[in-house]
Amino acid sequence: MQAKHTIGHLIDGQTVLTGERAQAVYNPATGVAEKRVLLADQQTVAAAVASAQAAFPAWRATPPLKRARVMSKLKQLLEEHADAICQLITAEHGKVLSDAMGELQRGIENIEYASYAPELLKGEHSKNAGPAIDSWSEMQPLGVVAGITPFNFPAMVPLWMWPLAIACGNTFVLKPSERDPSSTLLIAQLALQAGLPPGVLNVVNGDKEAVDALLMDKRVQAVSFVGSTPIAEYIYATGTAQGKRMQALGGAKNHAIVMPDADIGQAVSALMGAAYGSCGERCMAIPLLVAVGDATADALIEGLKMEIAKMQVGPGTDARSDMGPLVTRQHWEKVRGYVAQGVAEGATLLVDGRKVAPPKGYEDGYYLGPCLFDHVTPAMRIYQEEIFGPVLGVVRANSLQEAMDLIDAHEYGNGTCIFTRDGEAARYFTDSIQVGMVGVNVPLPVPVAYHSFGGWKRSLFGDLGAYGPDGVRFYTRRKTITQRWPSAGVREGAVFSFPSNQ
Amino acid sequence: MQAKHTIGHLIDGQTVLTGERAQAVYNPATGVAEKRVLLADQQTVAAAVASAQAAFPAWRATPPLKRARVMSKLKQLLEEHADAICQLITAEHGKVLSDAMGELQRGIENIEYASYAPELLKGEHSKNAGPAIDSWSEMQPLGVVAGITPFNFPAMVPLWMWPLAIACGNTFVLKPSERDPSSTLLIAQLALQAGLPPGVLNVVNGDKEAVDALLMDKRVQAVSFVGSTPIAEYIYATGTAQGKRMQALGGAKNHAIVMPDADIGQAVSALMGAAYGSCGERCMAIPLLVAVGDATADALIEGLKMEIAKMQVGPGTDARSDMGPLVTRQHWEKVRGYVAQGVAEGATLLVDGRKVAPPKGYEDGYYLGPCLFDHVTPAMRIYQEEIFGPVLGVVRANSLQEAMDLIDAHEYGNGTCIFTRDGEAARYFTDSIQVGMVGVNVPLPVPVAYHSFGGWKRSLFGDLGAYGPDGVRFYTRRKTITQRWPSAGVREGAVFSFPSNQ
Amino acid sequence: MQAKHTIGHLIDGQTVLTGERAQAVYNPATGVAEKRVLLADQQTVAAAVASAQAAFPAWRATPPLKRARVMSKLKQLLEEHADAICQLITAEHGKVLSDAMGELQRGIENIEYASYAPELLKGEHSKNAGPAIDSWSEMQPLGVVAGITPFNFPAMVPLWMWPLAIACGNTFVLKPSERDPSSTLLIAQLALQAGLPPGVLNVVNGDKEAVDALLMDKRVQAVSFVGSTPIAEYIYATGTAQGKRMQALGGAKNHAIVMPDADIGQAVSALMGAAYGSCGERCMAIPLLVAVGDATADALIEGLKMEIAKMQVGPGTDARSDMGPLVTRQHWEKVRGYVAQGVAEGATLLVDGRKVAPPKGYEDGYYLGPCLFDHVTPAMRIYQEEIFGPVLGVVRANSLQEAMDLIDAHEYGNGTCIFTRDGEAARYFTDSIQVGMVGVNVPLPVPVAYHSFGGWKRSLFGDLGAYGPDGVRFYTRRKTITQRWPSAGVREGAVFSFPSNQ
Amino acid sequence: MQAKHTIGHLIDGQTVLTGERAQAVYNPATGVAEKRVLLADQQTVAAAVASAQAAFPAWRATPPLKRARVMSKLKQLLEEHADAICQLITAEHGKVLSDAMGELQRGIENIEYASYAPELLKGEHSKNAGPAIDSWSEMQPLGVVAGITPFNFPAMVPLWMWPLAIACGNTFVLKPSERDPSSTLLIAQLALQAGLPPGVLNVVNGDKEAVDALLMDKRVQAVSFVGSTPIAEYIYATGTAQGKRMQALGGAKNHAIVMPDADIGQAVSALMGAAYGSCGERCMAIPLLVAVGDATADALIEGLKMEIAKMQVGPGTDARSDMGPLVTRQHWEKVRGYVAQGVAEGATLLVDGRKVAPPKGYEDGYYLGPCLFDHVTPAMRIYQEEIFGPVLGVVRANSLQEAMDLIDAHEYGNGTCIFTRDGEAARYFTDSIQVGMVGVNVPLPVPVAYHSFGGWKRSLFGDLGAYGPDGVRFYTRRKTITQRWPSAGVREGAVFSFPSNQ
């Protein structure tokens, strides 16, 4: 019975159970460790890379249209297996099933984009760059590329990476989070079923040993990473020092500005989801609300409190739950600590989610109710640091400029948004703010799959964002060919010389 | 029993059996009329247009991604129903099943391209076109657009048109060929099943009355047509005079040039398919082979004769058949007339397909074996006119330039190709030849779905080609917005004035 | 002395004085005919086309970068000769010198865009469109193209056309307005000086005879036209019937909507220029102002009347003049007739420009002061028809939707704008309105040179707008090449066979 | 008199003579130190960065068209001052004047490309990314960016960087080579004259101290570097560790393959320039010739020896000179050392340029004649290392595949080319070779300015190449805005509520 709960790797199209070390995988709704995952050692990683390397030449030469078709087929399979995938997400991550379905859907959008490969890989062709000289650019694949992904979106974030990388002609080694690897693996298996040749996509589970093995492997040409800023910085520095193409997405502390002319009801409704959805364990969550004017702040708080009062916290599998548990006990303790810290720092705790009792039968789950602070200030740790929990802080500002100065002074620059009806306020904000993804009356401005995801400042290390056009550029290398042909060849002399020579 | 053989229209999501006139639909393999098709009158066409008009506002406002997903789903359904569709094609057109599958496959590629709509519809955005002034272009749909399609590709040519038009946000009225409408209708029904709202795609069967009703209807914004050049010219002139956006693709007489340095074996093999595939009833068929040098001509003819000798002519449903019957008895007589004409004009008839006997049990089918002429010259009608049958003529030339001059002097400019190994000859040919679609060692250079189809000279009336980037441009209208916002609004005065007003 | 006042043609790099017929060219500020212009007969037009045809092969093969450099050099020359050009514009058209400088500047922007030719002409390249098959598109020039341009922008409108056409590799025949041809000719001469080879740009002056000669000449591949709608429709129909690529821009009746939340001061200021600038002789002028709400209307009218009271009408060469004369006596009479008509139809004439006396010494000039009507309604001719004079009509509406319905019911759809501070109102308007060029707080939303100019409905006949990306598409023809190479050639057998053969 | 020979910095629009340290600048043709250049200390660098930082906000808000126009004007000034610039290049670098003119011309092409800024900076706009939600991407400038450039192209390589960076809205600090800074400075001064506001472009001269100051300055957002591979690697690692966007172009060892079917005469002619032009001091020079087949090798060598015999070595200012001196005495010794090394390693020295005597009157110049080795093998240092001198080595191979394997085994992957007439050989080579810039019968396939420059492997550190589309992407940061507007605002309630409130 133990065997069926052991999660292994997917290498060269086969499930592989190598690695001496393993780690428990918990269900956050119950606090029970129901499975264990093997942690890849260097040899296992090397085997995955070797498989990818071997699969590269044939995959690279496969026409983009054929590669794209595997993506279309995979989309179809994911739709058919959506329930099974979401059950795995909820069982290991804790989020409610509707959230799981939401993330899978965003992941599928990235597969759809990858299926545009024939269009996306068009190069530029210049006739007569010089007299009778033509020149064109080809966007060629890199070879073996790797992805290292976080626990909070076990389906979506890997799907930001490998479908596009593979559609561009690369082969891939994915190391998902060891906390919730099962949905990731199931999706990879469906990709094989959709027609990916063995070795084109490999999955290794593991921890820092596996990460370092990928970073040090000379055959790995590029690495995409999503996680916290300190790790992102380490990954980026280590990989670039190895001569690899790197992109490492880190943390966030996204502010929402609400202007006095905003539709307050719409803002409250939008912010509830942005602050507490998926327990705030999203790099595009809104943990800070900057109200311009005290009247605005008061109206927002009144609305938020009313909405919070209606929220249900419980296991993600229960359709009545609005919010599930946090991902691990350790993280649960850390978030509770931040709440205490906020109180200690002098912020006003209007709603204390720590008082929310776990649902009956789930007493060991990692539940925490929504928390709401007023009078948060930039000097506080709960302002400065990424909490990644259901904690929303209200900051009060006197003008749009003051609100924007706060944002620009923060070390992160991932996402932000403004609520207003005024065209000029929106234009000034979107133009000037030092943040990569900006919403206007849109609380979580995650770019759609055919644009690109990318924060600024310490939220992203690298030149190019994830997925979309930036993703295509990241997963391809430009080759420019300049061509002319010698004259006086077949054309002029054709009739007389050639037939007799052959 | 008669009822089930009557083919009607598809309007507003329903099968409609209106129209007083009808016409027999024959099976070319047997010569038997197994079905009849209703011919739409003006009221029927008007009803279809009205349905499309009513469906437009909601469909236009549907996000491109959602529209694209209907295309993905349709692709899936077409793959599932491919056999049924191909049986219908063969039963009404006559081509062998593998050919039918080939055309369906090319049609599916256009559906795949239409599913890229979110990428294809991106507009251009210019920040600071002036000081604090932004400007962008939106590619908006036109409204109701129509397509009129020929008998020779009942699945593929309609799929060049409506999937892209619809993915761009338009609604559509299709009038397919009345000779083989059943596969076209089945595909349209599958599109509804894939999620197209009623009225977004309508199909009316009919003849000139229906065509004229579409051309004269003020609500129809644009028409795409594929057919013969005289009709294309009429359609284009009539539609443009009505203020419609028009594209009308007409006839062809495609030449293949074979240079002395070509891989003769590859050329022979390629030309067999290009000349005789689908009985030559393709606007991208190769009915003329220009051999540069007599040695080249002799080698090609020797190879062609050997290959022709192996060919089997028979019903398209028989897997042993290489070539099926012609589409109608009338066309069969016309093609045979051209063969006689060629002999009368002095060309050397090396292989006379008229001698091929119909297979046993199919004595009334419209069969004609492959014909091969040598010494064809530009003065002959079999050189000048589009035969649309299994008749290949060899022209002898002394140089590449002489061969190219022949092509440039012909009224058509649809497709052409060259067989050579020489970079310079290929570059000179592709640069200079007055033809829209050019192959190098590729006999039927039909552009892939993510490029565009378009002949030059009298092969296309209109500015923009079919499908691909040109198709997107044809089915959309540019709107350019220039925007600035008055200052001194919400931003500066925010805190003080607004809250008190609310 | 007569000789130096005769304006001829520019053919093959030479000034040509052919044509038996001639026409007087008046100075609208004085009413004096100071010059005469020769009107080309068919032979003259044919000579210009022949010159362009002869220049085409070499110009087509000139690398785009070299063609672009002529544009850069021309820009420099136009800046150096700006005063001389503007003097000619004012002397023949009448507009004030600052307006002339404005139009020249907009024309120069189109030259700048044409100088991007190497970027604009990049084709799309698809590696592995099939196995070892590559495919790419080339945007090739058409050959000889023609332009027919109106009196109101003798510098700018021709510069919308020929610089881009020529930068794309075409050669050009321009027929400017016979009322004010001198600035057009001077610019063309500077283009030759900038390095255009003789025959690449030709200018013929003339009237309908010349126009028809261009439309009927088989060698002319495409024609761009700007003028009134009836002529545009004739030109378009005649040209398309000849198999030419055509674009014909016609008339306009642009409405500005002012919402109650608009910055009224900014709106008044913007509308003054848009209504009366260049005497309203602009296809992007604003002759109709739709005020939403009576309070809005009253505030606007108050502001407009104050501004109108400050306006100076006088010769364009006088720096104190805000507005010059109309272009011809005939047009002066026509516009005055419209004013009388408006009064007769029941509109309230708030300001009657007919009472403005011509300045001393210019009694025979075609002067008309600014006119302002209130209570204009859709039933009136001054609402329906393009007046092309300094006549602004105020229409009162009760809602944005009512204002928009007015616009959508009008036959023209060239330009429009809205004045508001509200993001949602602007978005709804720009999305839905059936007009091609839309401003938000921008009164004359003429697209910048790197976007494209194009009205909807009866303001434009053709698929593609003028200049910008549409212009590039209009002046080029897509050629798609599909290429594969036979194997077993030089690569494998290289060492052994070739050296001994050579 | 000393003063006029001291070369300072250009900061905030002023020449600045700060820095305690200085270094002699030699004329390589004479070996005489005619000038000295100040070496910036940290304070000087900090002042330049501060100036750039201060200039950024206004420059960023300047419309791209205005920024582009400075580039057009600069182009004009460079053409007017071309002789003065080239004299400075030759006086400090040594290359012949025609070479200097060639590099200036390539630099001007990059300015032309930068002048396309309005087109290049267009973002992507998606209408209805969701229901009534629009999303678009803006490519915003980074802020202060820096460039560090090598001695071998003092005019061209800086012009790869700053014109495009500045046209994109950034401000710039350039540190050119301290060996030949004068032409770089003159060009920068002309840029100010063309209209760049003070601080937008600053130039600091210096050595490692200045480089490190730039790399460590937090205000510098990005650095472009061109130089040798070890330095490139250091620069890239240091800058990325500082969180900067980095691109560092390093060394090269470009191979030319000549196939047996090549036009040998054309190949010889092309290779002479590619091997010996500018003394081989080019990262796109061809120092290795791989002949396929001994007959090919023998024919090439015969041709090369004949051409070498005609070459004149002398001062760059002498129009009879084909090749000038090397850049410094140190480098001259190093290259001579490589020649000796090649002989010691067993390569056959066919032509020994060391025997060429310096021209009379230039005995202290750093002259070295063209050297030609046969039988060079991959084990030799003259094969492995970048010599950067007039030394061409012939390698003999038996097949195309063997020749390509050599190239792919080399650590560099900058440029390469093949000489052949065969389409298939060229296609196989260009597809497979692991090199970023590939020529077919083009010896120095430096991409034109509207494509991008970028080697592979250890020739480039970073994701994006220099200039062209990659340059635009490098010098801009993507910002994605997602926008919707609350309804029930101005539109519906317009008439009644607003006027009374105002």
PDB file of C-alpha atoms in Angstrom, chain B residues 6-165:
ATOM      1  CA  THR B   6     -33.463  16.674 -50.141  1.00  0.00           C
ATOM      2  CA  ILE B   7     -30.691  19.031 -49.095  1.00  0.00           C
ATOM      3  CA  GLY B   8     -31.878  22.309 -47.590  1.00  0.00           C
ATOM      4  CA  HIS B   9     -30.316  25.371 -45.968  1.00  0.00           C
ATOM      5  CA  LEU B  10     -28.959  26.076 -42.510  1.00  0.00           C
ATOM      6  CA  ILE B  11     -30.381  29.344 -41.192  1.00  0.00           C
ATOM      7  CA  ASP B  12     -30.367  30.634 -37.661  1.00  0.00           C
ATOM      8  CA  GLY B  13     -29.219  27.263 -36.402  1.00  0.00           C
ATOM      9  CA  GLN B  14     -32.039  25.355 -38.116  1.00  0.00           C
ATOM     10  CA  THR B  15     -32.335  23.284 -41.257  1.00  0.00           C
ATOM     11  CA  VAL B  16     -34.706  25.123 -43.570  1.00  0.00           C
ATOM     12  CA  LEU B  17     -36.373  23.627 -46.630  1.00  0.00           C
ATOM     13  CA  THR B  18     -37.480  26.701 -48.527  1.00  0.00           C
ATOM     14  CA  GLY B  19     -37.134  27.586 -52.183  1.00  0.00           C
ATOM     15  CA  GLU B  20     -39.328  26.327 -54.977  1.00  0.00           C
ATOM     16  CA  ARG B  21     -36.529  25.334 -57.272  1.00  0.00           C
ATOM     17  CA  ALA B  22     -34.254  22.327 -56.790  1.00  0.00           C
ATOM     18  CA  GLN B  23     -31.467  20.606 -58.692  1.00  0.00           C
ATOM     19  CA  ALA B  24     -30.201  17.024 -58.818  1.00  0.00           C
ATOM     20  CA  VAL B  25     -26.938  16.092 -57.097  1.00  0.00           C
ATOM     21  CA  TYR B  26     -25.104  13.301 -58.913  1.00  0.00           C
ATOM     22  CA  ASN B  27     -22.564  10.741 -57.787  1.00  0.00           C
ATOM     23  CA  PRO B  28     -19.842  11.107 -60.424  1.00  0.00           C
ATOM     24  CA  ALA B  29     -18.594   7.588 -59.813  1.00  0.00           C
ATOM     25  CA  THR B  30     -21.904   6.103 -60.907  1.00  0.00           C
ATOM     26  CA  GLY B  31     -23.596   8.895 -62.809  1.00  0.00           C
ATOM     27  CA  VAL B  32     -26.692   8.436 -60.647  1.00  0.00           C
ATOM     28  CA  ALA B  33     -28.579  11.383 -59.119  1.00  0.00           C
ATOM     29  CA  GLU B  34     -29.019  10.263 -55.526  1.00  0.00           C
ATOM     30  CA  LYS B  35     -30.084  13.556 -53.940  1.00  0.00           C
ATOM     31  CA  ARG B  36     -31.544  16.896 -54.817  1.00  0.00           C
ATOM     32  CA  VAL B  37     -30.620  20.288 -53.438  1.00  0.00           C
ATOM     33  CA  LEU B  38     -33.015  23.180 -52.911  1.00  0.00           C
ATOM     34  CA  LEU B  39     -32.022  26.435 -54.592  1.00  0.00           C
ATOM     35  CA  ALA B  40     -32.512  29.460 -52.395  1.00  0.00           C
ATOM     36  CA  ASP B  41     -34.704  32.275 -53.611  1.00  0.00           C
ATOM     37  CA  GLN B  42     -34.266  35.892 -52.534  1.00  0.00           C
ATOM     38  CA  GLN B  43     -36.427  35.452 -49.430  1.00  0.00           C
ATOM     39  CA  THR B  44     -34.344  32.562 -48.221  1.00  0.00           C
ATOM     40  CA  VAL B  45     -31.139  34.522 -48.699  1.00  0.00           C
ATOM     41  CA  ALA B  46     -32.692  37.503 -46.961  1.00  0.00           C
ATOM     42  CA  ALA B  47     -33.648  35.329 -44.013  1.00  0.00           C
ATOM     43  CA  ALA B  48     -30.096  34.055 -43.713  1.00  0.00           C
ATOM     44  CA  VAL B  49     -28.697  37.573 -43.838  1.00  0.00           C
ATOM     45  CA  ALA B  50     -31.232  38.736 -41.275  1.00  0.00           C
ATOM     46  CA  SER B  51     -30.198  35.933 -38.941  1.00  0.00           C
ATOM     47  CA  ALA B  52     -26.548  36.856 -39.332  1.00  0.00           C
ATOM     48  CA  GLN B  53     -27.315  40.523 -38.782  1.00  0.00           C
ATOM     49  CA  ALA B  54     -29.204  39.768 -35.589  1.00  0.00           C
ATOM     50  CA  ALA B  55     -26.398  37.590 -34.258  1.00  0.00           C
ATOM     51  CA  PHE B  56     -23.713  40.179 -34.944  1.00  0.00           C
ATOM     52  CA  PRO B  57     -23.829  42.538 -31.927  1.00  0.00           C
ATOM     53  CA  ALA B  58     -23.438  39.800 -29.335  1.00  0.00           C
ATOM     54  CA  TRP B  59     -20.865  37.876 -31.329  1.00  0.00           C
ATOM     55  CA  ARG B  60     -18.807  41.015 -31.950  1.00  0.00           C
ATOM     56  CA  ALA B  61     -18.690  41.677 -28.206  1.00  0.00           C
ATOM     57  CA  THR B  62     -17.653  38.110 -27.389  1.00  0.00           C
ATOM     58  CA  PRO B  63     -13.964  38.091 -26.430  1.00  0.00           C
ATOM     59  CA  PRO B  64     -11.736  36.784 -29.222  1.00  0.00           C
ATOM     60  CA  LEU B  65     -10.497  34.015 -26.944  1.00  0.00           C
ATOM     61  CA  LYS B  66     -14.014  32.646 -26.609  1.00  0.00           C
ATOM     62  CA  ARG B  67     -14.580  32.856 -30.320  1.00  0.00           C
ATOM     63  CA  ALA B  68     -11.281  31.069 -30.847  1.00  0.00           C
ATOM     64  CA  ARG B  69     -12.320  28.262 -28.560  1.00  0.00           C
ATOM     65  CA  VAL B  70     -15.251  27.401 -30.751  1.00  0.00           C
ATOM     66  CA  MET B  71     -12.698  26.856 -33.483  1.00  0.00           C
ATOM     67  CA  SER B  72     -10.628  24.549 -31.296  1.00  0.00           C
ATOM     68  CA  LYS B  73     -13.704  22.555 -30.469  1.00  0.00           C
ATOM     69  CA  LEU B  74     -14.725  22.411 -34.105  1.00  0.00           C
ATOM     70  CA  LYS B  75     -11.310  21.081 -35.030  1.00  0.00           C
ATOM     71  CA  GLN B  76     -11.831  18.282 -32.569  1.00  0.00           C
ATOM     72  CA  LEU B  77     -15.278  17.477 -33.984  1.00  0.00           C
ATOM     73  CA  LEU B  78     -13.989  17.474 -37.556  1.00  0.00           C
ATOM     74  CA  GLU B  79     -11.306  14.999 -36.621  1.00  0.00           C
ATOM     75  CA  GLU B  80     -13.923  12.782 -35.045  1.00  0.00           C
ATOM     76  CA  HIS B  81     -16.234  13.012 -38.055  1.00  0.00           C
ATOM     77  CA  ALA B  82     -13.548  13.003 -40.722  1.00  0.00           C
ATOM     78  CA  ASP B  83     -14.653   9.739 -42.310  1.00  0.00           C
ATOM     79  CA  ALA B  84     -18.248  10.832 -42.654  1.00  0.00           C
ATOM     80  CA  ILE B  85     -17.219  14.121 -44.194  1.00  0.00           C
ATOM     81  CA  CYS B  86     -14.876  12.482 -46.671  1.00  0.00           C
ATOM     82  CA  GLN B  87     -17.496   9.965 -47.718  1.00  0.00           C
ATOM     83  CA  LEU B  88     -19.778  12.874 -48.580  1.00  0.00           C
ATOM     84  CA  ILE B  89     -17.051  14.634 -50.536  1.00  0.00           C
ATOM     85  CA  THR B  90     -16.282  11.554 -52.569  1.00  0.00           C
ATOM     86  CA  ALA B  91     -19.927  10.720 -53.133  1.00  0.00           C
ATOM     87  CA  GLU B  92     -20.662  14.118 -54.646  1.00  0.00           C
ATOM     88  CA  HIS B  93     -17.347  15.296 -56.053  1.00  0.00           C
ATOM     89  CA  GLY B  94     -15.776  12.008 -57.048  1.00  0.00           C
ATOM     90  CA  LYS B  95     -12.222  12.460 -55.765  1.00  0.00           C
ATOM     91  CA  VAL B  96     -10.556   9.512 -54.050  1.00  0.00           C
ATOM     92  CA  LEU B  97     -10.966   9.323 -50.297  1.00  0.00           C
ATOM     93  CA  SER B  98      -7.318  10.068 -49.563  1.00  0.00           C
ATOM     94  CA  ASP B  99      -7.683  13.276 -51.575  1.00  0.00           C
ATOM     95  CA  ALA B 100     -10.822  14.129 -49.643  1.00  0.00           C
ATOM     96  CA  MET B 101      -8.934  13.574 -46.415  1.00  0.00           C
ATOM     97  CA  GLY B 102      -6.161  15.812 -47.723  1.00  0.00           C
ATOM     98  CA  GLU B 103      -8.522  18.675 -48.426  1.00  0.00           C
ATOM     99  CA  LEU B 104     -10.225  18.290 -45.078  1.00  0.00           C
ATOM    100  CA  GLN B 105      -6.819  18.411 -43.431  1.00  0.00           C
ATOM    101  CA  ARG B 106      -5.945  21.675 -45.200  1.00  0.00           C
ATOM    102  CA  GLY B 107      -9.294  23.031 -44.122  1.00  0.00           C
ATOM    103  CA  ILE B 108      -8.590  22.087 -40.522  1.00  0.00           C
ATOM    104  CA  GLU B 109      -5.321  24.007 -40.739  1.00  0.00           C
ATOM    105  CA  ASN B 110      -7.366  27.118 -41.480  1.00  0.00           C
ATOM    106  CA  ILE B 111      -9.492  26.443 -38.438  1.00  0.00           C
ATOM    107  CA  GLU B 112      -6.316  26.165 -36.393  1.00  0.00           C
ATOM    108  CA  TYR B 113      -5.201  29.527 -37.704  1.00  0.00           C
ATOM    109  CA  ALA B 114      -8.580  31.061 -36.859  1.00  0.00           C
ATOM    110  CA  SER B 115      -8.105  29.762 -33.334  1.00  0.00           C
ATOM    111  CA  TYR B 116      -5.118  32.118 -32.993  1.00  0.00           C
ATOM    112  CA  ALA B 117      -7.591  35.030 -33.021  1.00  0.00           C
ATOM    113  CA  PRO B 118      -6.418  36.658 -29.768  1.00  0.00           C
ATOM    114  CA  GLU B 119      -2.955  36.971 -31.264  1.00  0.00           C
ATOM    115  CA  LEU B 120      -4.100  37.893 -34.755  1.00  0.00           C
ATOM    116  CA  LEU B 121      -6.403  40.669 -33.609  1.00  0.00           C
ATOM    117  CA  LYS B 122      -3.835  42.582 -31.607  1.00  0.00           C
ATOM    118  CA  GLY B 123      -3.886  46.239 -32.549  1.00  0.00           C
ATOM    119  CA  GLU B 124      -1.026  48.711 -32.516  1.00  0.00           C
ATOM    120  CA  HIS B 125      -0.690  51.005 -29.504  1.00  0.00           C
ATOM    121  CA  SER B 126       1.342  54.194 -29.568  1.00  0.00           C
ATOM    122  CA  LYS B 127       2.068  55.863 -26.263  1.00  0.00           C
ATOM    123  CA  ASN B 128       2.776  59.563 -26.515  1.00  0.00           C
ATOM    124  CA  ALA B 129       1.845  59.912 -30.144  1.00  0.00           C
ATOM    125  CA  GLY B 130       1.824  63.507 -28.983  1.00  0.00           C
ATOM    126  CA  PRO B 131       2.427  64.997 -25.552  1.00  0.00           C
ATOM    127  CA  ALA B 132       0.215  62.939 -23.222  1.00  0.00           C
ATOM    128  CA  ILE B 133      -1.723  61.755 -26.271  1.00  0.00           C
ATOM    129  CA  ASP B 134      -2.039  58.042 -26.974  1.00  0.00           C
ATOM    130  CA  SER B 135      -3.258  56.465 -30.184  1.00  0.00           C
ATOM    131  CA  TRP B 136      -4.124  52.913 -31.058  1.00  0.00           C
ATOM    132  CA  SER B 137      -5.713  50.909 -33.816  1.00  0.00           C
ATOM    133  CA  GLU B 138      -8.403  48.337 -33.331  1.00  0.00           C
ATOM    134  CA  MET B 139      -9.200  45.774 -36.001  1.00  0.00           C
ATOM    135  CA  GLN B 140     -12.974  45.597 -35.696  1.00  0.00           C
ATOM    136  CA  PRO B 141     -15.227  43.092 -37.458  1.00  0.00           C
ATOM    137  CA  LEU B 142     -17.242  44.207 -40.469  1.00  0.00           C
ATOM    138  CA  GLY B 143     -20.664  42.731 -39.699  1.00  0.00           C
ATOM    139  CA  VAL B 144     -22.344  40.215 -41.993  1.00  0.00           C
ATOM    140  CA  VAL B 145     -19.998  38.764 -44.583  1.00  0.00           C
ATOM    141  CA  ALA B 146     -20.643  36.159 -47.245  1.00  0.00           C
ATOM    142  CA  GLY B 147     -18.712  33.438 -49.019  1.00  0.00           C
ATOM    143  CA  ILE B 148     -19.388  31.810 -52.379  1.00  0.00           C
ATOM    144  CA  THR B 149     -17.395  28.659 -53.009  1.00  0.00           C
ATOM    145  CA  PRO B 150     -16.688  26.226 -55.844  1.00  0.00           C
ATOM    146  CA  PHE B 151     -17.304  22.509 -56.320  1.00  0.00           C
ATOM    147  CA  ASN B 152     -13.705  21.374 -56.367  1.00  0.00           C
ATOM    148  CA  PHE B 153     -12.958  21.689 -52.666  1.00  0.00           C
ATOM    149  CA  PRO B 154     -16.319  21.555 -50.889  1.00  0.00           C
ATOM    150  CA  ALA B 155     -14.693  21.198 -47.487  1.00  0.00           C
ATOM    151  CA  MET B 156     -11.497  23.215 -47.799  1.00  0.00           C
ATOM    152  CA  VAL B 157     -12.449  26.422 -49.606  1.00  0.00           C
ATOM    153  CA  PRO B 158     -15.356  27.296 -47.298  1.00  0.00           C
ATOM    154  CA  LEU B 159     -12.944  26.667 -44.419  1.00  0.00           C
ATOM    155  CA  TRP B 160     -10.582  29.248 -45.911  1.00  0.00           C
ATOM    156  CA  MET B 161     -13.295  31.798 -45.275  1.00  0.00           C
ATOM    157  CA  TRP B 162     -15.811  31.492 -42.537  1.00  0.00           C
ATOM    158  CA  PRO B 163     -13.714  30.243 -39.599  1.00  0.00           C
ATOM    159  CA  LEU B 164     -11.416  33.242 -39.871  1.00  0.00           C
ATOM    160  CA  ALA B 165     -14.237  35.678 -40.599  1.00  0.00           C
TER     161      ALA B 165
END
